Short mmCIF file of C-alpha atoms in Angstrom, two decimals:
data_model
loop_
_atom_site.label_atom_id
_atom_site.label_comp_id
_atom_site.label_asym_id
_atom_site.label_seq_id
_atom_site.Cartn_x
_atom_site.Cartn_y
_atom_site.Cartn_z
CA MET A 105 -0.04 0.06 -0.03
CA VAL A 106 1.66 3.34 -0.98
CA LYS A 107 1.27 5.48 1.84
CA PHE A 108 0.37 9.20 1.08
CA ASN A 109 3.35 11.71 1.03
CA TYR A 110 1.92 14.55 2.74
CA VAL A 111 5.15 16.55 2.47
CA GLU A 112 5.36 16.22 -1.41
CA ALA A 113 1.78 16.91 -2.04
CA ASP A 114 2.04 19.99 0.07
CA GLN A 115 5.05 21.12 -1.59
CA ARG A 116 3.73 20.46 -5.05
CA LEU A 117 0.39 22.41 -4.36
CA GLY A 118 2.42 25.36 -3.42
CA GLU A 119 4.35 25.10 -6.79
CA ILE A 120 1.11 24.91 -8.68
CA VAL A 121 -0.26 27.91 -6.93
CA ALA A 122 2.92 30.07 -7.59
CA LYS A 123 2.76 29.14 -11.13
CA LEU A 124 -0.74 30.10 -11.83
CA GLN A 125 0.04 33.08 -10.39
CA SER A 126 2.92 33.80 -12.81
CA THR A 127 2.46 35.83 -15.61
CA ASP A 128 3.25 34.08 -18.74
CA ILE A 129 1.26 31.26 -18.68
CA SER A 130 -1.20 30.00 -21.53
CA VAL A 131 -4.80 29.09 -20.62
CA ASP A 132 -4.45 25.68 -21.36
CA GLU A 133 -1.54 25.18 -19.04
CA ALA A 134 -3.44 27.18 -16.51
CA LEU A 135 -6.65 24.57 -16.83
CA ASP A 136 -4.29 21.76 -16.47
CA LEU A 137 -2.66 23.00 -13.50
CA TYR A 138 -5.98 24.31 -11.63
CA LYS A 139 -7.00 20.67 -11.87
CA GLU A 140 -4.09 19.40 -10.71
CA GLY A 141 -3.74 21.76 -7.85
CA MET A 142 -7.62 21.49 -6.71
CA GLU A 143 -7.24 17.25 -7.09
CA LEU A 144 -4.12 17.75 -4.79
CA ALA A 145 -5.74 20.23 -2.14
CA GLU A 146 -8.55 17.69 -1.81
CA LYS A 147 -6.37 14.81 -1.26
CA ILE A 148 -4.42 16.74 1.03
CA GLU A 149 -7.57 17.67 3.26
CA ASP A 150 -9.14 14.46 2.88
CA TYR A 151 -5.79 12.90 4.47
CA LEU A 152 -5.87 15.50 7.10
CA LYS A 153 -9.23 14.78 8.49
CA THR A 154 -9.17 11.27 8.37
CA ALA A 155 -5.72 9.08 8.30
CA GLU A 156 -5.03 7.20 11.38
CA GLN A 157 -2.40 7.48 13.55
CA SER A 158 -0.77 4.06 14.73
CA ILE A 159 1.16 3.57 17.67
CA LYS A 160 3.43 0.16 17.70
CA GLN A 161 4.81 -1.09 20.79
CA ILE A 162 8.60 -1.99 20.49
CA LYS A 163 9.88 -4.50 22.81
CA LEU A 164 13.33 -3.73 24.28
CA ASN A 165 15.75 -6.24 23.80
CA LEU A 166 17.81 -6.62 27.17
CA GLU A 167 20.18 -8.80 25.81
CA LYS A 168 23.17 -6.83 25.24
CA THR A 169 24.37 -9.13 22.54
CA SER A 170 21.71 -9.08 20.12
CA ASN A 171 19.91 -5.85 19.05
CA LYS A 172 16.85 -7.04 16.72
CA SER A 173 13.78 -4.98 17.50
CA ASP A 174 10.31 -7.18 17.77
CA SER A 175 6.88 -5.40 17.72
CA ASP A 176 4.52 -6.34 20.38
CA ASN A 177 1.08 -7.15 18.91
CA MET B 35 27.24 -33.11 69.05
CA VAL B 36 29.58 -30.81 67.88
CA ALA B 37 29.77 -27.17 69.28
CA LEU B 38 30.50 -24.67 66.45
CA TYR B 39 32.86 -22.96 68.49
CA GLU B 40 34.97 -25.78 68.39
CA LEU B 41 35.31 -26.41 64.92
CA GLU B 42 38.61 -25.74 63.17
CA PHE B 43 39.29 -24.17 59.84
CA GLY B 44 42.19 -23.78 57.71
CA VAL B 45 42.60 -20.07 56.47
CA SER B 46 41.38 -20.70 52.78
CA ASP B 47 38.41 -23.06 54.19
CA PHE B 48 37.04 -20.30 56.65
CA VAL B 49 37.27 -17.91 53.62
CA ALA B 50 35.29 -20.26 51.73
CA VAL B 51 32.89 -20.74 54.36
CA ALA B 52 32.48 -17.08 55.08
CA ASN B 53 31.80 -16.12 51.46
CA GLN B 54 29.47 -19.18 51.08
CA THR B 55 27.42 -17.64 54.16
CA LEU B 56 28.02 -14.38 52.78
CA GLU B 57 26.46 -15.54 49.52
CA TYR B 58 23.71 -17.06 51.14
CA ALA B 59 22.54 -14.34 53.27
CA TYR B 60 23.34 -11.38 51.22
CA PRO B 61 23.83 -12.42 47.52
CA SER B 62 22.95 -8.79 46.81
CA VAL B 63 23.13 -6.00 48.90
CA VAL B 64 22.30 -1.89 48.78
CA ILE B 65 24.36 0.19 50.72
CA ILE B 66 24.26 4.16 50.98
CA GLY B 67 26.97 5.97 52.25
CA GLU B 68 29.73 8.90 51.49
CA LEU B 69 32.14 8.60 48.71
CA ALA B 70 35.61 8.32 49.96
CA ASN B 71 39.00 7.44 48.47
CA PHE B 72 37.84 6.96 45.24
CA LYS B 73 40.31 5.68 42.76
CA VAL B 74 40.58 4.67 39.30
CA SER B 75 43.56 2.01 38.22
CA LYS B 76 44.72 1.46 34.64
CA ASN B 77 41.63 2.95 33.15
CA LYS B 78 39.60 -0.36 34.21
CA TRP B 79 39.37 -0.78 37.85
CA VAL B 80 37.56 1.38 40.46
CA TYR B 81 38.34 1.35 44.32
CA PHE B 82 36.29 3.13 46.56
CA ASP B 83 34.89 3.36 50.23
CA LEU B 84 31.49 3.92 51.43
CA LYS B 85 31.42 5.46 54.80
CA ASP B 86 29.18 6.95 57.59
CA GLU B 87 29.74 8.45 60.77
CA PHE B 88 31.02 5.30 62.45
CA ALA B 89 32.46 3.04 59.85
CA SER B 90 33.54 2.56 56.38
CA LEU B 91 33.46 -0.30 53.68
CA ARG B 92 35.56 -1.07 50.67
CA PHE B 93 34.14 -1.41 47.44
CA PHE B 94 35.66 -2.71 44.02
CA GLY B 95 34.04 -2.21 40.87
CA THR B 96 35.17 -1.40 37.01
CA VAL B 97 34.90 1.73 35.01
CA TYR B 98 31.73 0.15 33.07
CA GLN B 99 29.70 0.59 36.03
CA LEU B 100 30.20 4.23 36.05
CA ASN B 101 27.71 6.58 34.73
CA THR B 102 28.82 9.68 35.80
CA PRO B 103 32.19 11.23 37.03
CA LEU B 104 32.49 10.90 40.72
CA GLU B 105 34.02 12.78 43.62
CA ASP B 106 34.81 12.15 47.26
CA GLY B 107 32.03 13.40 49.15
CA MET B 108 29.12 12.25 46.97
CA LEU B 109 26.28 10.26 48.33
CA LEU B 110 25.89 7.10 46.75
CA ARG B 111 23.76 3.98 46.65
CA VAL B 112 25.49 1.17 45.54
CA LYS B 113 23.91 -2.38 44.71
CA GLY B 114 26.86 -5.11 44.96
CA SER B 115 27.76 -8.58 46.72
CA PRO B 116 29.90 -8.82 49.88
CA ARG B 117 32.75 -11.11 49.42
CA LEU B 118 35.83 -12.13 51.63
CA HIS B 119 38.97 -11.63 49.19
CA PRO B 120 41.57 -14.56 50.12
CA GLN B 121 44.44 -11.68 50.14
CA PHE B 122 42.97 -8.41 50.18
CA GLY B 123 40.03 -8.85 52.95
CA PHE B 124 36.56 -7.74 53.05
CA SER B 125 34.93 -6.30 50.30
CA ILE B 126 31.56 -5.42 48.15
CA THR B 127 31.98 -6.12 44.38
CA VAL B 128 29.78 -3.17 42.58
CA SER B 129 27.30 -3.99 40.49
CA GLN B 130 25.19 -0.65 39.94
CA ILE B 131 25.70 3.03 41.04
CA GLU B 132 23.48 5.46 41.93
CA LEU B 133 23.49 9.07 43.04
CA VAL B 134 21.42 10.25 46.20
CA GLY B 135 20.41 13.42 46.88
CA GLU B 136 20.36 16.84 44.96
CA GLY B 137 23.93 17.88 46.34
CA THR B 138 25.48 14.97 44.52
CA ALA B 139 22.95 14.48 41.44
CA LYS B 140 24.07 18.33 40.57
CA LYS B 141 27.54 17.86 41.12
CA ALA B 142 28.01 14.75 39.10
CA ALA B 143 26.01 16.74 36.00
CA THR B 144 28.33 19.52 36.66
CA LEU B 145 31.27 17.40 36.30
CA LEU B 146 30.16 15.58 33.36
CA GLU B 147 29.28 18.57 31.72
CA LYS B 148 32.55 19.84 31.72
CA LYS B 149 33.95 16.77 30.50
CA LEU B 150 31.51 16.43 27.34
CA ALA B 151 31.67 20.20 26.96
CA ALA B 152 35.76 19.79 26.27
CA GLU B 153 34.58 16.98 23.71
CA GLY B 154 32.47 19.56 21.89
CA LEU B 155 29.11 17.33 22.23
CA PHE B 156 27.19 20.65 23.05
CA ASP B 157 28.50 22.43 20.06
CA PRO B 158 25.51 23.96 18.32
CA ALA B 159 27.00 23.05 15.20
CA ARG B 160 25.87 19.66 15.86
CA LYS B 161 22.23 20.31 15.99
CA ARG B 162 20.34 18.84 13.17
CA LEU B 163 16.87 19.97 12.15
CA LEU B 164 14.16 17.66 12.67
CA PRO B 165 12.04 16.65 9.32
CA TYR B 166 9.02 18.86 9.26
CA PRO B 167 6.37 17.30 9.38
CA PRO B 168 7.66 13.74 10.39
CA ALA B 169 6.02 10.62 9.03
CA ARG B 170 7.30 8.22 11.58
CA ILE B 171 8.53 8.70 14.97
CA GLY B 172 9.99 6.62 17.65
CA LEU B 173 8.88 7.63 21.30
CA ILE B 174 10.96 6.61 24.32
CA ALA B 175 9.06 7.17 27.33
CA SER B 176 7.47 5.44 30.46
CA GLY B 177 4.09 3.92 29.26
CA GLU B 178 2.39 4.65 32.33
CA SER B 179 3.63 8.46 32.85
CA ALA B 180 1.70 11.41 32.58
CA ALA B 181 4.30 12.44 29.76
CA TYR B 182 3.39 9.74 27.59
CA VAL B 183 -0.47 10.42 27.96
CA ASP B 184 0.21 14.15 27.31
CA PHE B 185 2.21 13.62 24.31
CA SER B 186 -0.08 11.28 22.65
CA LYS B 187 -3.18 12.98 23.32
CA ILE B 188 -1.66 16.46 21.74
CA ILE B 189 -0.22 14.70 18.51
CA ASN B 190 -3.24 13.00 17.95
CA GLN B 191 -5.21 16.38 18.26
CA ARG B 192 -2.75 18.06 16.02
CA TRP B 193 -1.68 15.57 13.41
CA ALA B 194 -2.72 12.69 11.22
CA GLY B 195 -1.21 9.81 9.92
CA LEU B 196 1.67 9.34 11.97
CA GLU B 197 3.47 6.11 12.48
CA ILE B 198 4.57 6.12 16.40
CA GLN B 199 6.67 3.32 17.68
CA HIS B 200 6.91 3.16 21.23
CA VAL B 201 9.75 1.65 23.47
CA ASP B 202 8.38 1.57 26.99
CA VAL B 203 11.31 2.53 29.52
CA LEU B 204 12.04 3.12 33.23
CA VAL B 205 12.95 6.86 33.22
CA GLN B 206 14.10 6.74 36.99
CA GLY B 207 15.97 4.45 38.86
CA ALA B 208 19.14 2.50 38.84
CA ASP B 209 17.98 0.38 35.52
CA ALA B 210 16.84 3.55 33.47
CA PRO B 211 19.96 4.36 31.90
CA GLU B 212 20.59 1.15 30.49
CA GLN B 213 17.04 0.92 29.34
CA ILE B 214 16.97 4.26 27.69
CA VAL B 215 20.40 3.63 25.76
CA ASN B 216 18.98 0.25 24.56
CA ALA B 217 15.91 2.01 23.37
CA LEU B 218 18.13 4.18 21.42
CA ASN B 219 20.15 1.81 20.10
CA THR B 220 17.19 -0.48 18.99
CA PHE B 221 15.69 2.50 16.95
CA ASN B 222 19.21 3.48 15.60
CA GLN B 223 19.53 -0.40 14.39
CA GLN B 224 16.47 -0.68 12.58
CA GLN B 225 16.40 -1.20 8.77
CA ASP B 226 14.10 1.46 8.12
CA LEU B 227 15.20 4.38 10.38
CA LEU B 228 12.47 6.36 11.76
CA ASP B 229 12.50 10.39 10.98
CA VAL B 230 12.62 11.72 14.53
CA LEU B 231 13.36 9.89 18.08
CA ILE B 232 11.35 11.70 21.07
CA ILE B 233 12.61 11.12 24.71
CA THR B 234 10.18 12.34 27.33
CA ARG B 235 9.23 12.50 30.72
CA GLY B 236 7.80 14.61 33.45
CA GLY B 237 9.84 16.76 35.69
CA GLY B 238 11.54 15.94 39.10
CA SER B 239 14.68 16.65 41.23
CA ALA B 240 17.96 16.49 39.90
CA GLU B 241 18.07 13.39 41.98
CA ASP B 242 15.02 12.00 39.86
CA LEU B 243 16.53 12.83 36.68
CA GLN B 244 19.96 11.59 36.98
CA ALA B 245 19.40 9.34 34.27
CA PHE B 246 19.48 11.86 31.92
CA ASN B 247 22.48 13.17 33.10
CA ALA B 248 24.07 9.51 33.08
CA GLU B 249 27.05 9.30 30.78
CA ASN B 250 26.18 6.59 28.76
CA VAL B 251 22.53 8.08 27.92
CA VAL B 252 23.90 11.51 26.86
CA ARG B 253 26.36 10.04 24.74
CA ALA B 254 23.79 7.84 23.12
CA VAL B 255 21.65 10.95 22.41
CA ALA B 256 24.44 12.95 21.20
CA GLY B 257 25.72 9.62 18.95
CA SER B 258 22.14 8.92 17.40
CA ARG B 259 21.57 8.74 13.87
CA ILE B 260 18.23 9.62 13.95
CA PRO B 261 17.45 13.33 15.35
CA THR B 262 16.38 13.59 18.65
CA LEU B 263 13.98 15.73 20.47
CA VAL B 264 14.32 15.56 24.31
CA ALA B 265 11.38 16.89 26.25
CA ILE B 266 11.65 16.87 30.26
CA GLY B 267 9.05 18.41 31.90
CA HIS B 268 10.73 21.66 33.64
CA GLU B 269 12.28 24.79 32.74
CA ARG B 270 15.49 25.22 35.03
CA ASP B 271 18.65 23.47 35.17
CA PHE B 272 18.74 21.28 31.57
CA THR B 273 19.76 18.07 31.89
CA LEU B 274 22.75 17.01 29.58
CA ALA B 275 20.46 14.81 27.69
CA GLU B 276 18.38 17.82 26.89
CA LEU B 277 21.66 20.07 25.90
CA VAL B 278 22.90 17.30 23.61
CA ALA B 279 19.51 16.45 21.85
CA ASP B 280 18.93 18.15 18.40
CA VAL B 281 16.21 20.00 19.81
CA ARG B 282 14.97 20.43 23.51
CA ALA B 283 11.23 21.10 24.41
CA SER B 284 10.24 22.26 27.47
CA THR B 285 7.30 19.75 28.01
CA PRO B 286 5.95 16.54 26.43
CA SER B 287 3.22 18.76 25.16
CA HIS B 288 5.39 21.43 23.90
CA ALA B 289 7.35 18.53 22.26
CA ALA B 290 3.92 17.61 20.32
CA GLU B 291 3.79 21.22 19.37
CA ILE B 292 7.03 21.49 17.77
CA LEU B 293 7.01 18.43 16.09
CA THR B 294 4.18 18.53 13.87
CA PRO B 295 2.15 21.69 12.40
CA ASP B 296 -1.49 22.09 14.01
CA LYS B 297 -3.73 20.22 10.98
CA LYS B 298 -6.64 23.07 11.84
CA ALA B 299 -4.24 25.55 10.71
CA VAL B 300 -3.10 23.80 7.48
CA LEU B 301 -6.48 22.96 6.52
CA GLY B 302 -7.15 26.67 6.73
CA GLU B 303 -4.16 27.37 4.52
CA ILE B 304 -5.43 24.59 1.73
CA LYS B 305 -8.75 26.40 1.54
CA ARG B 306 -6.94 29.55 0.98
CA GLN B 307 -4.57 28.18 -1.64
CA LYS B 308 -7.81 26.86 -3.31
CA ALA B 309 -9.31 30.14 -3.58
CA SER B 310 -6.02 31.67 -4.72
CA MET B 311 -5.69 29.27 -7.68
CA ALA B 312 -9.41 29.88 -8.77
CA HIS B 313 -8.58 33.50 -8.57
CA ALA B 314 -5.91 32.72 -10.76
CA LEU B 315 -7.37 30.86 -13.18
CA ASP B 316 -9.81 33.78 -13.52
CA SER B 317 -7.23 36.27 -14.24
CA VAL B 318 -5.59 34.22 -17.03
CA ILE B 319 -8.96 33.43 -18.56
CA PHE B 320 -9.93 37.06 -18.38
CA ASN B 321 -6.78 38.48 -19.39
CA LYS B 322 -7.03 36.21 -22.70
CA LEU B 323 -10.45 37.31 -23.38
CA ASP B 324 -9.01 41.08 -22.94
CA ASN B 325 -6.36 40.29 -25.28
CA LEU B 326 -8.44 38.63 -27.85
CA ASN B 327 -11.03 41.43 -27.76
CA ARG B 328 -8.43 43.73 -28.10
CA SER B 329 -6.90 41.91 -31.16
CA LYS B 330 -10.43 41.66 -32.50
CA ILE B 331 -10.78 45.36 -32.45
CA MET B 332 -7.72 45.95 -33.92
CA LEU B 333 -8.64 43.66 -36.65
CA GLU B 334 -11.46 45.34 -37.25
CA ASN B 335 -9.98 48.63 -37.70
CA SER B 336 -7.26 47.79 -39.93
CA THR B 337 -9.17 45.86 -42.20
CA LYS B 338 -11.80 48.88 -42.45
CA THR B 339 -8.82 50.89 -43.31
CA VAL B 340 -7.54 48.79 -45.87
CA VAL B 341 -10.77 48.02 -47.49
CA GLY B 342 -11.77 51.47 -47.18
CA SER B 343 -8.52 52.74 -48.97
CA SER B 344 -8.90 49.79 -51.56
CA TYR B 345 -12.26 51.05 -52.61
CA GLU B 346 -11.19 54.52 -52.87
CA GLN B 347 -8.66 53.32 -55.16
CA LEU B 348 -11.15 51.54 -57.47
CA LEU B 349 -13.10 54.33 -57.79
CA SER B 350 -10.42 56.69 -58.92
CA ARG B 351 -9.11 53.80 -61.50
CA LYS B 352 -12.77 53.48 -62.61
CA SER B 353 -13.03 56.99 -63.33
CA ILE B 354 -9.74 57.21 -65.24
CA LEU B 355 -10.74 54.08 -67.27
CA GLN B 356 -13.78 55.62 -68.12
CA ALA B 357 -12.26 58.85 -69.56
CA TYR B 358 -10.61 56.20 -72.19
CA ASP B 359 -13.85 54.40 -72.89
CA PRO B 360 -14.84 55.62 -76.51
CA ASP B 361 -18.45 55.00 -75.91
CA PHE B 362 -18.36 57.33 -73.08
CA ALA B 363 -17.06 60.01 -75.45
CA LEU B 364 -19.35 59.41 -78.09
CA ARG B 365 -22.22 59.95 -75.46
CA ARG B 366 -20.71 63.15 -74.86
CA GLY B 367 -21.20 64.29 -78.36
CA TYR B 368 -17.89 63.72 -80.03
CA ALA B 369 -17.70 61.84 -83.29
CA LEU B 370 -15.24 59.65 -84.36
CA ALA B 371 -14.08 60.87 -88.18
CA ARG B 372 -12.78 57.80 -90.56
CA ILE B 373 -11.49 57.64 -94.05
CA ASN B 374 -11.49 54.36 -95.67
CA ASP B 375 -11.79 52.87 -92.38
CA LYS B 376 -8.86 54.51 -90.73
CA LEU B 377 -9.28 57.30 -88.10
CA ILE B 378 -8.52 60.89 -89.26
CA ARG B 379 -5.85 62.26 -86.76
CA ASN B 380 -5.15 65.27 -88.56
CA SER B 381 -6.07 67.36 -91.83
CA ALA B 382 -3.32 65.80 -93.41
CA ASP B 383 -5.17 62.68 -93.62
CA VAL B 384 -7.84 63.88 -95.50
CA ALA B 385 -8.65 66.07 -98.69
CA ALA B 386 -11.70 68.26 -100.02
CA GLY B 387 -14.16 66.22 -101.97
CA ASP B 388 -13.19 63.12 -99.98
CA ILE B 389 -16.07 60.83 -98.55
CA VAL B 390 -15.75 60.54 -94.84
CA ASN B 391 -17.72 58.52 -92.35
CA LEU B 392 -18.59 60.22 -89.07
CA GLU B 393 -19.45 57.56 -86.18
CA ILE B 394 -21.84 59.38 -83.69
CA VAL B 395 -23.16 57.61 -80.89
CA ASP B 396 -26.11 55.91 -82.25
CA ALA B 397 -25.36 55.84 -85.93
CA ILE B 398 -22.50 56.20 -88.67
CA LEU B 399 -22.89 59.47 -91.06
CA ARG B 400 -21.53 59.44 -94.55
CA ALA B 401 -20.37 62.98 -95.52
CA ARG B 402 -18.32 64.86 -98.11
CA VAL B 403 -15.54 67.29 -97.24
CA GLU B 404 -16.71 70.50 -98.61
CA ASP B 405 -13.41 72.73 -97.07
CA ILE B 406 -10.84 72.16 -94.78
CA GLN B 407 -10.08 75.08 -92.42
CA LYS B 408 -6.79 74.67 -90.69
CA LYS B 409 -6.56 75.61 -86.81
CA GLY B 410 -3.37 77.42 -85.29
CA LYS B 411 -0.37 75.67 -84.32
CA LYS B 412 -1.82 73.44 -81.35
CA TYR B 413 -1.77 70.38 -81.93
CA TYR B 414 -3.57 67.62 -79.52
CA GLY B 415 -2.77 64.18 -79.73
#
């Protein structure tokens, strides 16, 4: 499952907003960017509103020789 | 029955028996006393006494058990096993050393700080920025503590989608330093390193917090490949672990605030960005339309000009042509004079008595030349 990369999405959205506001951009380009930007914005909003936080317990390995970590479910 | 006081022992035998008895009665014992005659030999062996008002006991250990620099006068809690050494007499073999009291704890921290500062561990240039926001974090804290609860609550409020791995450790007591170091090592040796490690606990006295001034803990935090955020819930007298971490927070809640943005604020920003995009798109389209309009008007104007001038040209050419049209001349009353089908251009072409044809607009007249009257020197033709 590919996890949603918030940082990348947020960065891309910022780029799109800046580009849309630049002076030399054709109507076609603007329409494409607008579409991409709105979809991205929706995705980010969705993520922030619904993504679950997960807490995993990691067992301390008290053996000084081995350092493997186990997850405790 | 043999009375005990009648038993005879060889020297070694008695030493052995005494040790057996000690092992049986006090396999492990914890003693509190004031440090005296502290000595390290060959950078490996540690010798010291713990004393009180009336007595003193000898202790023997290794440097690997030392978590902090020690100085005579410090109050210590030492866990060890008593034994009667065959040659060197009675001593207690150290297994664990803990500091007792505020004075001792602060003194040890100060000594260690000097030592580590000299190594450059507190150098601001060492500090790394934390990934912001992080996607996967490690939490080293006591699972039952208020610190854990506070941190978890705030982080859940503020952010979403975080992967949190938690190692439950003791944050106080003689076993704490080892557990904290262990947790740090565990995270640093994972295949897929996490983004940030958060080490947090509530406040306490210097004695309570001594694990965070322990040399092994401080070095482990300093040496962590993963950026560290240490949050100990107090404001004054920072522990060395906090000073050596990449980022310090004043409380567990504050740590959560530093770590991630507030999703409410971010959602507001996204809304604003959506509006910006819509507005920008409108501008682009409006500008385009405006340009098209301008172009249209310009085109219309220039076409009119072009067409207009062409039309005028046409008219003037037409009237010029018309002037050359013979029919046009005839309609105005001129006649074309011919002799033998040839146009008479001047008086030399004709003589008196000739028959000539005069073409007028609607007929041809046959006429005889009666007389020729020459005009002046002006010729047309």
